mmCIF file of C-alpha atoms in Angstrom:
data_model
loop_
_atom_site.group_PDB
_atom_site.id
_atom_site.type_symbol
_atom_site.label_atom_id
_atom_site.label_comp_id
_atom_site.label_asym_id
_atom_site.label_seq_id
_atom_site.Cartn_x
_atom_site.Cartn_y
_atom_site.Cartn_z
ATOM 1 C CA UNK P 1 -41.363 -80.983 -64.733
ATOM 2 C CA UNK P 2 -41.948 -79.770 -61.177
ATOM 3 C CA UNK P 3 -39.627 -81.301 -58.537
ATOM 4 C CA UNK P 4 -40.356 -80.603 -54.829
ATOM 5 C CA UNK P 5 -38.064 -81.248 -51.834
ATOM 6 C CA UNK P 6 -35.125 -80.872 -54.190
ATOM 7 C CA UNK P 7 -32.743 -80.590 -51.216
ATOM 8 C CA UNK P 8 -33.130 -84.317 -50.713
ATOM 9 C CA UNK P 9 -31.590 -85.196 -54.089
ATOM 10 C CA UNK P 10 -27.910 -85.659 -55.067
ATOM 11 C CA UNK P 11 -26.323 -83.931 -58.029
ATOM 12 C CA UNK P 12 -26.442 -87.162 -59.986
ATOM 13 C CA UNK P 13 -30.219 -87.390 -59.469
ATOM 14 C CA UNK P 14 -30.673 -83.748 -60.381
ATOM 15 C CA UNK P 15 -28.668 -84.435 -63.549
ATOM 16 C CA UNK P 16 -31.097 -87.237 -64.301
ATOM 17 C CA UNK P 17 -34.029 -84.787 -63.989
ATOM 18 C CA UNK P 18 -32.333 -82.487 -66.484
ATOM 19 C CA UNK P 19 -31.839 -85.436 -68.846
ATOM 20 C CA UNK P 20 -35.492 -86.473 -68.643
ATOM 21 C CA UNK P 21 -37.158 -83.095 -68.956
ATOM 22 C CA UNK P 22 -34.629 -81.219 -70.971
ATOM 23 C CA UNK P 23 -32.699 -78.081 -70.054
ATOM 24 C CA UNK P 24 -34.994 -75.125 -69.375
ATOM 25 C CA UNK P 25 -37.982 -77.351 -68.558
ATOM 26 C CA UNK P 26 -37.466 -77.888 -64.832
ATOM 27 C CA UNK P 27 -39.063 -76.093 -61.862
ATOM 28 C CA UNK P 28 -37.247 -77.003 -58.631
ATOM 29 C CA UNK P 29 -38.353 -76.062 -55.124
ATOM 30 C CA UNK P 30 -36.924 -76.824 -51.716
ATOM 31 C CA UNK P 31 -35.413 -75.632 -48.472
ATOM 32 C CA UNK P 32 -31.682 -76.236 -47.828
ATOM 33 C CA UNK P 33 -32.263 -76.159 -44.052
ATOM 34 C CA UNK P 34 -34.486 -79.270 -44.457
ATOM 35 C CA UNK P 35 -31.753 -81.366 -46.114
ATOM 36 C CA UNK P 36 -32.046 -84.294 -43.717
ATOM 37 C CA UNK P 37 -31.746 -87.309 -45.998
ATOM 38 C CA UNK P 38 -28.666 -89.387 -45.433
ATOM 39 C CA UNK P 39 -26.041 -88.934 -48.205
ATOM 40 C CA UNK P 40 -27.190 -85.483 -49.269
ATOM 41 C CA UNK P 41 -25.754 -82.068 -48.397
ATOM 42 C CA UNK P 42 -27.604 -79.660 -50.582
ATOM 43 C CA UNK P 43 -26.942 -76.144 -51.880
ATOM 44 C CA UNK P 44 -28.880 -74.477 -54.702
ATOM 45 C CA UNK P 45 -25.547 -73.565 -56.286
ATOM 46 C CA UNK P 46 -25.242 -77.291 -57.064
ATOM 47 C CA UNK P 47 -28.362 -77.142 -59.264
ATOM 48 C CA UNK P 48 -26.851 -74.312 -61.289
ATOM 49 C CA UNK P 49 -23.592 -76.282 -61.564
ATOM 50 C CA UNK P 50 -25.458 -79.183 -63.088
ATOM 51 C CA UNK P 51 -27.279 -76.656 -65.409
ATOM 52 C CA UNK P 52 -23.929 -75.310 -66.607
ATOM 53 C CA UNK P 53 -22.764 -78.856 -67.277
ATOM 54 C CA UNK P 54 -25.884 -79.777 -69.265
ATOM 55 C CA UNK P 55 -26.349 -76.450 -71.125
ATOM 56 C CA UNK P 56 -22.823 -76.286 -72.514
ATOM 57 C CA UNK P 57 -22.541 -73.336 -74.806
ATOM 58 C CA UNK P 58 -26.254 -72.558 -74.678
ATOM 59 C CA UNK P 59 -25.928 -69.870 -71.976
ATOM 60 C CA UNK P 60 -29.588 -68.968 -72.167
ATOM 61 C CA UNK P 61 -30.515 -72.378 -70.801
ATOM 62 C CA UNK P 62 -28.502 -72.051 -67.610
ATOM 63 C CA UNK P 63 -30.930 -71.906 -64.610
ATOM 64 C CA UNK P 64 -31.475 -68.484 -63.074
ATOM 65 C CA UNK P 65 -30.370 -67.776 -59.546
ATOM 66 C CA UNK P 66 -32.996 -69.169 -57.133
ATOM 67 C CA UNK P 67 -35.941 -67.029 -56.236
ATOM 68 C CA UNK P 68 -36.471 -66.831 -52.463
ATOM 69 C CA UNK P 69 -39.893 -66.894 -50.832
ATOM 70 C CA UNK P 70 -39.964 -65.725 -47.207
ATOM 71 C CA UNK P 71 -43.692 -65.524 -46.652
ATOM 72 C CA UNK P 72 -44.880 -68.749 -45.044
ATOM 73 C CA UNK P 73 -48.529 -69.511 -45.818
ATOM 74 C CA UNK P 74 -48.560 -72.691 -43.736
ATOM 75 C CA UNK P 75 -47.585 -71.625 -40.241
ATOM 76 C CA UNK P 76 -48.100 -68.464 -38.166
ATOM 77 C CA UNK P 77 -45.422 -66.312 -36.539
ATOM 78 C CA UNK P 78 -45.567 -68.149 -33.180
ATOM 79 C CA UNK P 79 -44.316 -71.329 -34.870
ATOM 80 C CA UNK P 80 -41.984 -69.624 -37.298
ATOM 81 C CA UNK P 81 -40.231 -67.702 -34.477
ATOM 82 C CA UNK P 82 -39.439 -71.047 -32.872
ATOM 83 C CA UNK P 83 -38.179 -72.497 -36.154
ATOM 84 C CA UNK P 84 -36.102 -69.345 -36.587
ATOM 85 C CA UNK P 85 -34.445 -69.968 -33.230
ATOM 86 C CA UNK P 86 -33.209 -73.395 -34.333
ATOM 87 C CA UNK P 87 -31.998 -71.822 -37.618
ATOM 88 C CA UNK P 88 -29.967 -69.305 -35.639
ATOM 89 C CA UNK P 89 -28.154 -72.197 -33.953
ATOM 90 C CA UNK P 90 -27.651 -73.993 -37.272
ATOM 91 C CA UNK P 91 -26.187 -70.963 -39.024
ATOM 92 C CA UNK P 92 -23.997 -69.958 -36.055
ATOM 93 C CA UNK P 93 -22.437 -73.346 -35.342
ATOM 94 C CA UNK P 94 -22.666 -74.909 -38.838
ATOM 95 C CA UNK P 95 -22.204 -71.964 -41.209
ATOM 96 C CA UNK P 96 -21.520 -74.225 -44.138
ATOM 97 C CA UNK P 97 -24.579 -76.434 -43.660
ATOM 98 C CA UNK P 98 -27.014 -74.346 -45.711
ATOM 99 C CA UNK P 99 -27.126 -70.960 -47.321
ATOM 100 C CA UNK P 100 -28.189 -68.374 -44.734
ATOM 101 C CA UNK P 101 -31.382 -66.809 -45.937
ATOM 102 C CA UNK P 102 -33.803 -64.353 -44.396
ATOM 103 C CA UNK P 103 -36.154 -66.158 -42.033
ATOM 104 C CA UNK P 104 -39.762 -66.936 -42.956
ATOM 105 C CA UNK P 105 -42.460 -64.767 -41.490
ATOM 106 C CA UNK P 106 -46.204 -65.517 -41.148
ATOM 107 C CA UNK P 107 -49.220 -63.521 -42.079
ATOM 108 C CA UNK P 108 -50.456 -63.407 -38.467
ATOM 109 C CA UNK P 109 -48.946 -63.809 -34.996
ATOM 110 C CA UNK P 110 -50.504 -66.949 -33.559
ATOM 111 C CA UNK P 111 -49.853 -68.816 -30.334
ATOM 112 C CA UNK P 112 -46.348 -69.663 -29.199
ATOM 113 C CA UNK P 113 -45.455 -73.373 -28.887
ATOM 114 C CA UNK P 114 -46.003 -75.057 -25.551
ATOM 115 C CA UNK P 115 -43.549 -77.249 -23.648
ATOM 116 C CA UNK P 116 -44.563 -80.348 -21.627
ATOM 117 C CA UNK P 117 -41.601 -81.200 -19.441
ATOM 118 C CA UNK P 118 -41.500 -84.760 -17.882
ATOM 119 C CA UNK P 119 -45.075 -85.467 -18.904
ATOM 120 C CA UNK P 120 -46.219 -88.991 -17.981
ATOM 121 C CA UNK P 121 -46.828 -91.308 -20.946
ATOM 122 C CA UNK P 122 -50.266 -92.463 -19.692
ATOM 123 C CA UNK P 123 -51.286 -88.786 -19.179
ATOM 124 C CA UNK P 124 -50.177 -87.919 -22.692
ATOM 125 C CA UNK P 125 -52.059 -90.960 -24.100
ATOM 126 C CA UNK P 126 -55.173 -89.858 -22.255
ATOM 127 C CA UNK P 127 -54.900 -86.320 -23.643
ATOM 128 C CA UNK P 128 -54.598 -87.694 -27.185
ATOM 129 C CA UNK P 129 -57.994 -89.342 -26.709
ATOM 130 C CA UNK P 130 -59.649 -86.200 -25.189
ATOM 131 C CA UNK P 131 -58.462 -82.692 -25.493
ATOM 132 C CA UNK P 132 -55.716 -83.428 -28.048
ATOM 133 C CA UNK P 133 -57.736 -85.509 -30.480
ATOM 134 C CA UNK P 134 -56.260 -85.338 -33.930
ATOM 135 C CA UNK P 135 -52.884 -84.084 -32.715
ATOM 136 C CA UNK P 136 -49.976 -85.593 -34.700
ATOM 137 C CA UNK P 137 -46.932 -86.986 -32.916
ATOM 138 C CA UNK P 138 -43.540 -86.296 -34.568
ATOM 139 C CA UNK P 139 -40.487 -88.118 -33.316
ATOM 140 C CA UNK P 140 -37.176 -89.628 -34.461
ATOM 141 C CA UNK P 141 -37.956 -92.054 -37.292
ATOM 142 C CA UNK P 142 -36.572 -95.073 -35.518
ATOM 143 C CA UNK P 143 -38.861 -94.375 -32.496
ATOM 144 C CA UNK P 144 -42.110 -93.878 -34.433
ATOM 145 C CA UNK P 145 -43.384 -97.463 -34.314
ATOM 146 C CA UNK P 146 -42.627 -97.705 -30.602
ATOM 147 C CA UNK P 147 -44.630 -94.588 -29.739
ATOM 148 C CA UNK P 148 -47.449 -95.587 -32.042
ATOM 149 C CA UNK P 149 -47.909 -98.751 -29.930
ATOM 150 C CA UNK P 150 -47.074 -97.152 -26.580
ATOM 151 C CA UNK P 151 -49.617 -94.315 -26.996
ATOM 152 C CA UNK P 152 -52.101 -96.441 -28.919
ATOM 153 C CA UNK P 153 -52.298 -93.516 -31.353
ATOM 154 C CA UNK P 154 -52.006 -94.100 -35.108
ATOM 155 C CA UNK P 155 -51.026 -90.518 -36.003
ATOM 156 C CA UNK P 156 -47.353 -90.941 -35.146
ATOM 157 C CA UNK P 157 -44.798 -90.025 -37.823
ATOM 158 C CA UNK P 158 -41.049 -90.091 -38.112
ATOM 159 C CA UNK P 159 -39.768 -86.570 -38.882
ATOM 160 C CA UNK P 160 -38.264 -87.665 -42.200
ATOM 161 C CA UNK P 161 -41.443 -89.487 -43.032
ATOM 162 C CA UNK P 162 -43.501 -86.337 -42.412
ATOM 163 C CA UNK P 163 -41.455 -84.128 -44.718
ATOM 164 C CA UNK P 164 -43.704 -82.329 -47.182
ATOM 165 C CA UNK P 165 -46.804 -82.863 -44.982
ATOM 166 C CA UNK P 166 -48.649 -80.378 -42.827
ATOM 167 C CA UNK P 167 -50.763 -80.810 -39.689
ATOM 168 C CA UNK P 168 -53.082 -78.606 -37.705
ATOM 169 C CA UNK P 169 -51.554 -79.518 -34.349
ATOM 170 C CA UNK P 170 -48.315 -81.385 -33.530
ATOM 171 C CA UNK P 171 -46.376 -82.715 -30.548
ATOM 172 C CA UNK P 172 -42.615 -83.138 -31.071
ATOM 173 C CA UNK P 173 -42.067 -86.025 -28.681
ATOM 174 C CA UNK P 174 -38.835 -86.931 -26.867
ATOM 175 C CA UNK P 175 -36.724 -85.305 -29.559
ATOM 176 C CA UNK P 176 -34.019 -84.253 -27.079
ATOM 177 C CA UNK P 177 -34.080 -87.202 -24.671
ATOM 178 C CA UNK P 178 -33.715 -89.635 -27.600
ATOM 179 C CA UNK P 179 -30.487 -87.902 -28.797
ATOM 180 C CA UNK P 180 -27.550 -90.288 -28.256
ATOM 181 C CA UNK P 181 -25.907 -90.093 -24.848
ATOM 182 C CA UNK P 182 -22.590 -89.055 -26.385
ATOM 183 C CA UNK P 183 -24.246 -85.875 -27.714
ATOM 184 C CA UNK P 184 -26.364 -84.943 -24.702
ATOM 185 C CA UNK P 185 -23.752 -82.635 -23.134
ATOM 186 C CA UNK P 186 -22.713 -81.069 -26.512
ATOM 187 C CA UNK P 187 -26.405 -80.244 -27.103
ATOM 188 C CA UNK P 188 -26.634 -78.672 -23.618
ATOM 189 C CA UNK P 189 -23.486 -76.599 -24.279
ATOM 190 C CA UNK P 190 -24.867 -75.584 -27.650
ATOM 191 C CA UNK P 191 -28.154 -74.310 -26.133
ATOM 192 C CA UNK P 192 -26.226 -72.500 -23.372
ATOM 193 C CA UNK P 193 -23.830 -70.915 -25.933
ATOM 194 C CA UNK P 194 -20.803 -72.548 -24.297
ATOM 195 C CA UNK P 195 -19.284 -74.069 -27.428
ATOM 196 C CA UNK P 196 -16.509 -72.613 -29.572
ATOM 197 C CA UNK P 197 -15.829 -72.376 -33.305
ATOM 198 C CA UNK P 198 -14.651 -76.002 -33.518
ATOM 199 C CA UNK P 199 -18.097 -77.395 -32.554
ATOM 200 C CA UNK P 200 -18.845 -78.164 -36.239
ATOM 201 C CA UNK P 201 -15.795 -80.438 -36.537
ATOM 202 C CA UNK P 202 -16.289 -82.181 -33.193
ATOM 203 C CA UNK P 203 -20.003 -82.904 -33.412
ATOM 204 C CA UNK P 204 -21.117 -83.006 -37.076
ATOM 205 C CA UNK P 205 -24.204 -85.127 -36.277
ATOM 206 C CA UNK P 206 -25.721 -82.190 -34.383
ATOM 207 C CA UNK P 207 -26.136 -80.415 -37.716
ATOM 208 C CA UNK P 208 -28.540 -83.177 -38.823
ATOM 209 C CA UNK P 209 -30.395 -82.911 -35.487
ATOM 210 C CA UNK P 210 -30.865 -79.125 -35.959
ATOM 211 C CA UNK P 211 -32.242 -79.669 -39.480
ATOM 212 C CA UNK P 212 -34.562 -82.389 -38.185
ATOM 213 C CA UNK P 213 -36.003 -80.222 -35.376
ATOM 214 C CA UNK P 214 -36.413 -77.338 -37.827
ATOM 215 C CA UNK P 215 -38.231 -79.680 -40.278
ATOM 216 C CA UNK P 216 -40.479 -80.994 -37.472
ATOM 217 C CA UNK P 217 -41.338 -77.507 -36.234
ATOM 218 C CA UNK P 218 -42.375 -76.314 -39.647
ATOM 219 C CA UNK P 219 -44.823 -79.233 -40.209
ATOM 220 C CA UNK P 220 -47.297 -77.520 -37.825
ATOM 221 C CA UNK P 221 -49.998 -75.123 -38.959
ATOM 222 C CA UNK P 222 -51.652 -73.884 -35.735
ATOM 223 C CA UNK P 223 -50.600 -75.341 -32.400
ATOM 224 C CA UNK P 224 -47.235 -76.863 -31.564
ATOM 225 C CA UNK P 225 -46.011 -78.652 -28.434
ATOM 226 C CA UNK P 226 -42.676 -80.083 -27.347
ATOM 227 C CA UNK P 227 -43.042 -83.017 -24.979
ATOM 228 C CA UNK P 228 -40.300 -84.771 -22.993
ATOM 229 C CA UNK P 229 -41.456 -87.804 -20.987
ATOM 230 C CA UNK P 230 -38.288 -88.007 -18.947
ATOM 231 C CA UNK P 231 -35.426 -85.820 -17.727
ATOM 232 C CA UNK P 232 -32.275 -85.673 -19.864
ATOM 233 C CA UNK P 233 -29.301 -83.355 -20.166
ATOM 234 C CA UNK P 234 -30.326 -82.101 -23.601
ATOM 235 C CA UNK P 235 -34.073 -82.128 -22.802
ATOM 236 C CA UNK P 236 -33.711 -80.113 -19.601
ATOM 237 C CA UNK P 237 -31.476 -77.589 -21.419
ATOM 238 C CA UNK P 238 -33.932 -77.378 -24.357
ATOM 239 C CA UNK P 239 -36.845 -76.695 -21.974
ATOM 240 C CA UNK P 240 -34.939 -73.797 -20.406
ATOM 241 C CA UNK P 241 -33.800 -72.512 -23.827
ATOM 242 C CA UNK P 242 -37.268 -72.624 -25.335
ATOM 243 C CA UNK P 243 -38.970 -70.911 -22.391
ATOM 244 C CA UNK P 244 -36.334 -68.204 -21.753
ATOM 245 C CA UNK P 245 -34.758 -67.380 -25.135
ATOM 246 C CA UNK P 246 -36.223 -64.300 -26.790
ATOM 247 C CA UNK P 247 -37.337 -64.583 -30.416
ATOM 248 C CA UNK P 248 -35.066 -62.922 -32.993
ATOM 249 C CA UNK P 249 -37.266 -63.765 -36.009
ATOM 250 C CA UNK P 250 -38.909 -60.359 -36.285
ATOM 251 C CA UNK P 251 -36.337 -57.652 -37.208
ATOM 252 C CA UNK P 252 -38.864 -54.817 -37.142
ATOM 253 C CA UNK P 253 -39.913 -54.908 -33.452
ATOM 254 C CA UNK P 254 -38.229 -55.606 -30.187
ATOM 255 C CA UNK P 255 -39.335 -58.997 -29.000
ATOM 256 C CA UNK P 256 -39.692 -59.471 -25.259
ATOM 257 C CA UNK P 257 -41.443 -62.893 -25.296
ATOM 258 C CA UNK P 258 -39.681 -66.213 -25.045
ATOM 259 C CA UNK P 259 -39.889 -68.619 -28.014
ATOM 260 C CA UNK P 260 -42.245 -70.988 -26.177
ATOM 261 C CA UNK P 261 -44.339 -71.247 -22.976
ATOM 262 C CA UNK P 262 -44.147 -73.844 -20.216
ATOM 263 C CA UNK P 263 -47.492 -75.605 -20.276
ATOM 264 C CA UNK P 264 -49.528 -77.454 -17.679
ATOM 265 C CA UNK P 265 -51.121 -80.389 -19.464
ATOM 266 C CA UNK P 266 -54.190 -80.088 -17.182
ATOM 267 C CA UNK P 267 -55.105 -76.613 -18.445
ATOM 268 C CA UNK P 268 -55.226 -77.176 -22.213
ATOM 269 C CA UNK P 269 -58.176 -75.859 -24.238
ATOM 270 C CA UNK P 270 -59.970 -78.362 -26.405
ATOM 271 C CA UNK P 271 -58.278 -79.036 -29.713
ATOM 272 C CA UNK P 272 -60.880 -81.305 -31.376
ATOM 273 C CA UNK P 273 -60.682 -81.212 -35.179
ATOM 274 C CA UNK P 274 -63.686 -80.601 -37.358
ATOM 275 C CA UNK P 275 -64.958 -83.394 -39.640
ATOM 276 C CA UNK P 276 -63.579 -81.579 -42.689
ATOM 277 C CA UNK P 277 -60.136 -81.422 -41.092
ATOM 278 C CA UNK P 278 -60.262 -85.129 -40.203
ATOM 279 C CA UNK P 279 -61.316 -85.895 -43.800
ATOM 280 C CA UNK P 280 -58.492 -83.881 -45.349
ATOM 281 C CA UNK P 281 -55.984 -85.661 -43.079
ATOM 282 C CA UNK P 282 -57.435 -89.023 -44.082
ATOM 283 C CA UNK P 283 -57.289 -88.240 -47.796
ATOM 284 C CA UNK P 284 -53.670 -87.012 -47.520
ATOM 285 C CA UNK P 285 -52.637 -90.306 -45.867
ATOM 286 C CA UNK P 286 -54.585 -92.381 -48.406
ATOM 287 C CA UNK P 287 -52.818 -90.606 -51.261
ATOM 288 C CA UNK P 288 -49.427 -91.205 -49.666
ATOM 289 C CA UNK P 289 -50.262 -94.895 -49.515
ATOM 290 C CA UNK P 290 -50.322 -94.969 -53.326
ATOM 291 C CA UNK P 291 -46.910 -93.372 -53.706
ATOM 292 C CA UNK P 292 -44.536 -95.486 -55.873
ATOM 293 C CA UNK P 293 -41.577 -94.514 -53.603
ATOM 294 C CA UNK P 294 -42.678 -96.459 -50.511
ATOM 295 C CA UNK P 295 -42.908 -100.154 -49.696
ATOM 296 C CA UNK P 296 -46.011 -102.160 -48.821
ATOM 297 C CA UNK P 297 -45.477 -101.926 -45.068
ATOM 298 C CA UNK P 298 -45.444 -98.120 -45.285
ATOM 299 C CA UNK P 299 -48.533 -98.175 -47.485
ATOM 300 C CA UNK P 300 -50.340 -100.238 -44.898
ATOM 301 C CA UNK P 301 -49.269 -97.882 -42.158
ATOM 302 C CA UNK P 302 -50.526 -94.819 -44.135
ATOM 303 C CA UNK P 303 -53.858 -96.525 -44.874
ATOM 304 C CA UNK P 304 -54.392 -97.422 -41.198
ATOM 305 C CA UNK P 305 -53.923 -93.732 -40.394
ATOM 306 C CA UNK P 306 -56.257 -92.776 -43.216
ATOM 307 C CA UNK P 307 -59.006 -95.132 -41.948
ATOM 308 C CA UNK P 308 -58.613 -93.727 -38.433
ATOM 309 C CA UNK P 309 -58.968 -90.115 -39.675
ATOM 310 C CA UNK P 310 -61.849 -90.906 -42.078
ATOM 311 C CA UNK P 311 -63.678 -92.757 -39.326
ATOM 312 C CA UNK P 312 -63.336 -89.661 -37.091
ATOM 313 C CA UNK P 313 -64.709 -87.583 -40.001
ATOM 314 C CA UNK P 314 -67.733 -89.994 -40.059
ATOM 315 C CA UNK P 315 -67.278 -90.482 -43.776
ATOM 316 C CA UNK P 316 -68.388 -94.055 -44.276
ATOM 317 C CA UNK P 317 -67.900 -94.041 -48.027
ATOM 318 C CA UNK P 318 -64.277 -93.068 -47.804
ATOM 319 C CA UNK P 319 -63.664 -95.469 -44.908
ATOM 320 C CA UNK P 320 -64.996 -98.317 -47.122
ATOM 321 C CA UNK P 321 -62.794 -97.211 -49.988
ATOM 322 C CA UNK P 322 -59.705 -97.058 -47.761
ATOM 323 C CA UNK P 323 -60.475 -100.456 -46.282
ATOM 324 C CA UNK P 324 -60.725 -102.055 -49.748
ATOM 325 C CA UNK P 325 -57.392 -100.491 -50.663
ATOM 326 C CA UNK P 326 -55.876 -101.847 -47.431
ATOM 327 C CA UNK P 327 -57.212 -105.351 -48.039
ATOM 328 C CA UNK P 328 -55.658 -105.410 -51.486
ATOM 329 C CA UNK P 329 -52.205 -104.270 -50.302
ATOM 330 C CA UNK P 330 -52.319 -106.781 -47.470
ATOM 331 C CA UNK P 331 -53.128 -109.550 -49.953
ATOM 332 C CA UNK P 332 -50.314 -108.401 -52.253
ATOM 333 C CA UNK P 333 -47.871 -108.429 -49.360
ATOM 334 C CA UNK P 334 -48.359 -112.177 -48.966
ATOM 335 C CA UNK P 335 -46.039 -114.445 -50.964
ATOM 336 C CA UNK P 336 -47.700 -117.235 -52.992
ATOM 337 C CA UNK P 337 -45.681 -120.241 -51.867
ATOM 338 C CA UNK P 338 -44.712 -123.168 -54.014
ATOM 339 C CA UNK P 339 -47.158 -125.325 -52.010
ATOM 340 C CA UNK P 340 -50.052 -123.085 -52.923
ATOM 341 C CA UNK P 341 -49.089 -122.582 -56.572
ATOM 342 C CA UNK P 342 -48.829 -126.375 -57.092
ATOM 343 C CA UNK P 343 -52.250 -126.987 -55.557
ATOM 344 C CA UNK P 344 -55.242 -126.283 -57.855
ATOM 345 C CA UNK P 345 -57.678 -126.024 -54.968
ATOM 346 C CA UNK P 346 -55.583 -123.522 -53.008
ATOM 347 C CA UNK P 347 -54.745 -121.485 -56.079
ATOM 348 C CA UNK P 348 -58.421 -121.418 -57.075
ATOM 349 C CA UNK P 349 -59.281 -120.032 -53.638
ATOM 350 C CA UNK P 350 -56.726 -117.224 -54.043
ATOM 351 C CA UNK P 351 -57.998 -116.508 -57.591
ATOM 352 C CA UNK P 352 -61.540 -116.227 -56.222
ATOM 353 C CA UNK P 353 -60.360 -113.876 -53.448
ATOM 354 C CA UNK P 354 -58.474 -111.712 -55.951
ATOM 355 C CA UNK P 355 -61.466 -111.628 -58.305
ATOM 356 C CA UNK P 356 -63.842 -110.492 -55.577
ATOM 357 C CA UNK P 357 -61.405 -107.875 -54.332
ATOM 358 C CA UNK P 358 -60.650 -106.619 -57.851
ATOM 359 C CA UNK P 359 -64.418 -106.138 -58.379
ATOM 360 C CA UNK P 360 -64.564 -104.059 -55.170
ATOM 361 C CA UNK P 361 -61.564 -101.994 -56.232
ATOM 362 C CA UNK P 362 -63.145 -101.223 -59.594
ATOM 363 C CA UNK P 363 -66.404 -100.245 -57.871
ATOM 364 C CA UNK P 364 -64.407 -97.848 -55.663
ATOM 365 C CA UNK P 365 -62.591 -96.437 -58.685
ATOM 366 C CA UNK P 366 -59.217 -97.684 -57.313
ATOM 367 C CA UNK P 367 -57.927 -98.491 -60.762
ATOM 368 C CA UNK P 368 -54.211 -98.334 -60.080
ATOM 369 C CA UNK P 369 -54.429 -100.687 -57.106
ATOM 370 C CA UNK P 370 -56.631 -103.060 -59.124
ATOM 371 C CA UNK P 371 -53.890 -103.240 -61.805
ATOM 372 C CA UNK P 372 -51.297 -104.042 -59.122
ATOM 373 C CA UNK P 373 -53.482 -106.736 -57.656
ATOM 374 C CA UNK P 374 -53.997 -108.391 -61.039
ATOM 375 C CA UNK P 375 -50.248 -108.189 -61.701
ATOM 376 C CA UNK P 376 -49.766 -110.018 -58.355
ATOM 377 C CA UNK P 377 -51.810 -113.037 -59.420
ATOM 378 C CA UNK P 378 -50.922 -112.952 -63.128
ATOM 379 C CA UNK P 379 -47.881 -115.326 -63.057
ATOM 380 C CA UNK P 380 -50.083 -118.144 -61.686
ATOM 381 C CA UNK P 381 -52.952 -117.829 -64.163
ATOM 382 C CA UNK P 382 -53.606 -119.935 -67.247
ATOM 383 C CA UNK P 383 -52.949 -118.426 -70.654
ATOM 384 C CA UNK P 384 -56.654 -118.233 -71.387
ATOM 385 C CA UNK P 385 -57.407 -116.389 -68.121
ATOM 386 C CA UNK P 386 -54.561 -113.944 -68.726
ATOM 387 C CA UNK P 387 -55.905 -113.186 -72.208
ATOM 388 C CA UNK P 388 -59.411 -112.565 -70.912
ATOM 389 C CA UNK P 389 -58.166 -110.307 -68.123
ATOM 390 C CA UNK P 390 -56.194 -108.291 -70.593
ATOM 391 C CA UNK P 391 -59.180 -107.897 -72.910
ATOM 392 C CA UNK P 392 -61.952 -107.299 -70.316
ATOM 393 C CA UNK P 393 -60.236 -105.355 -67.531
ATOM 394 C CA UNK P 394 -56.591 -104.303 -67.905
ATOM 395 C CA UNK P 395 -56.953 -102.685 -71.331
ATOM 396 C CA UNK P 396 -59.999 -100.738 -70.182
ATOM 397 C CA UNK P 397 -58.210 -99.618 -67.005
ATOM 398 C CA UNK P 398 -55.302 -98.354 -69.115
ATOM 399 C CA UNK P 399 -57.718 -96.502 -71.411
ATOM 400 C CA UNK P 400 -59.431 -94.948 -68.374
#
């Protein structure tokens, strides 16, 4: 069994994985610095502790010490140097937050991140429709829906929501100005190195913020921007820190460049994605929509993003497939009321709609969604209809 993002699980959940797969049959991968899920505070030593508990006297089954991979195949050095800067702050002020490892390094240098300070929202929205087409917005999870509407841009993700994903270009939007007012000055003091050794005890929530910004930074493959739409104590300090702090990620050479550059939004080069890149982004979102770990509202959100990307890719077949999937989930999200279930005419209309949609799903090879749709209507069907569905469709789907 292969478990990714293991840092987001508790010891009890890891024990469950051992119980399901058996000792010696697990492959666990993760990054302690990305432990941002509430209720988890992960160390790889905890995995071995569970292994000791499960293995008992069978010493050969105790998990080996974790193998460390420091070559990052996703992002280039320009982005990783920035991520390394946030890790420096994390390890300095929160030494117990995660095991301090060597920083990742990329296979090539790449462009440094850009900083848009006090960029106007309408200007940013315009850029997303022109020179920044396909750019993904990352923000605090509770702000994602607001910015999706405000910018009229479907590719807006909460940082926790984006964990495990990767994007060609990203804008980390209002991360610092959206930090609670009570932590604005502590963040400024942190970035200006004015805080003492008791910072960890006074402001524990900043540890989560540092892990979130590190996670957001490492979602990006090629071009990364930080954008703050308004002035704030933490945002102004972060802009100065990013554009003046020298990178310490490369131990072999003397770095003289700042982590990021201060960008003029009017001078950006075109960042239009290719059709293939749009298509990959669309497929990734469509696959996420089928995850068993999310609710219907999240599935609908992912499919809307998938349709947007696939439409940009000019792939009409996949757009049709995603639309059928979306229609089915939207139908399943509706509750069949007592009024409808007691009316033969209304129930017949729903049965007809489900039948037509199920036919479309089978045509598009969306077998799993078809099964879920049939389960949705199943409690309201006659015994005869249930039997025929089982014989003609559900059994064949299960065999397929």
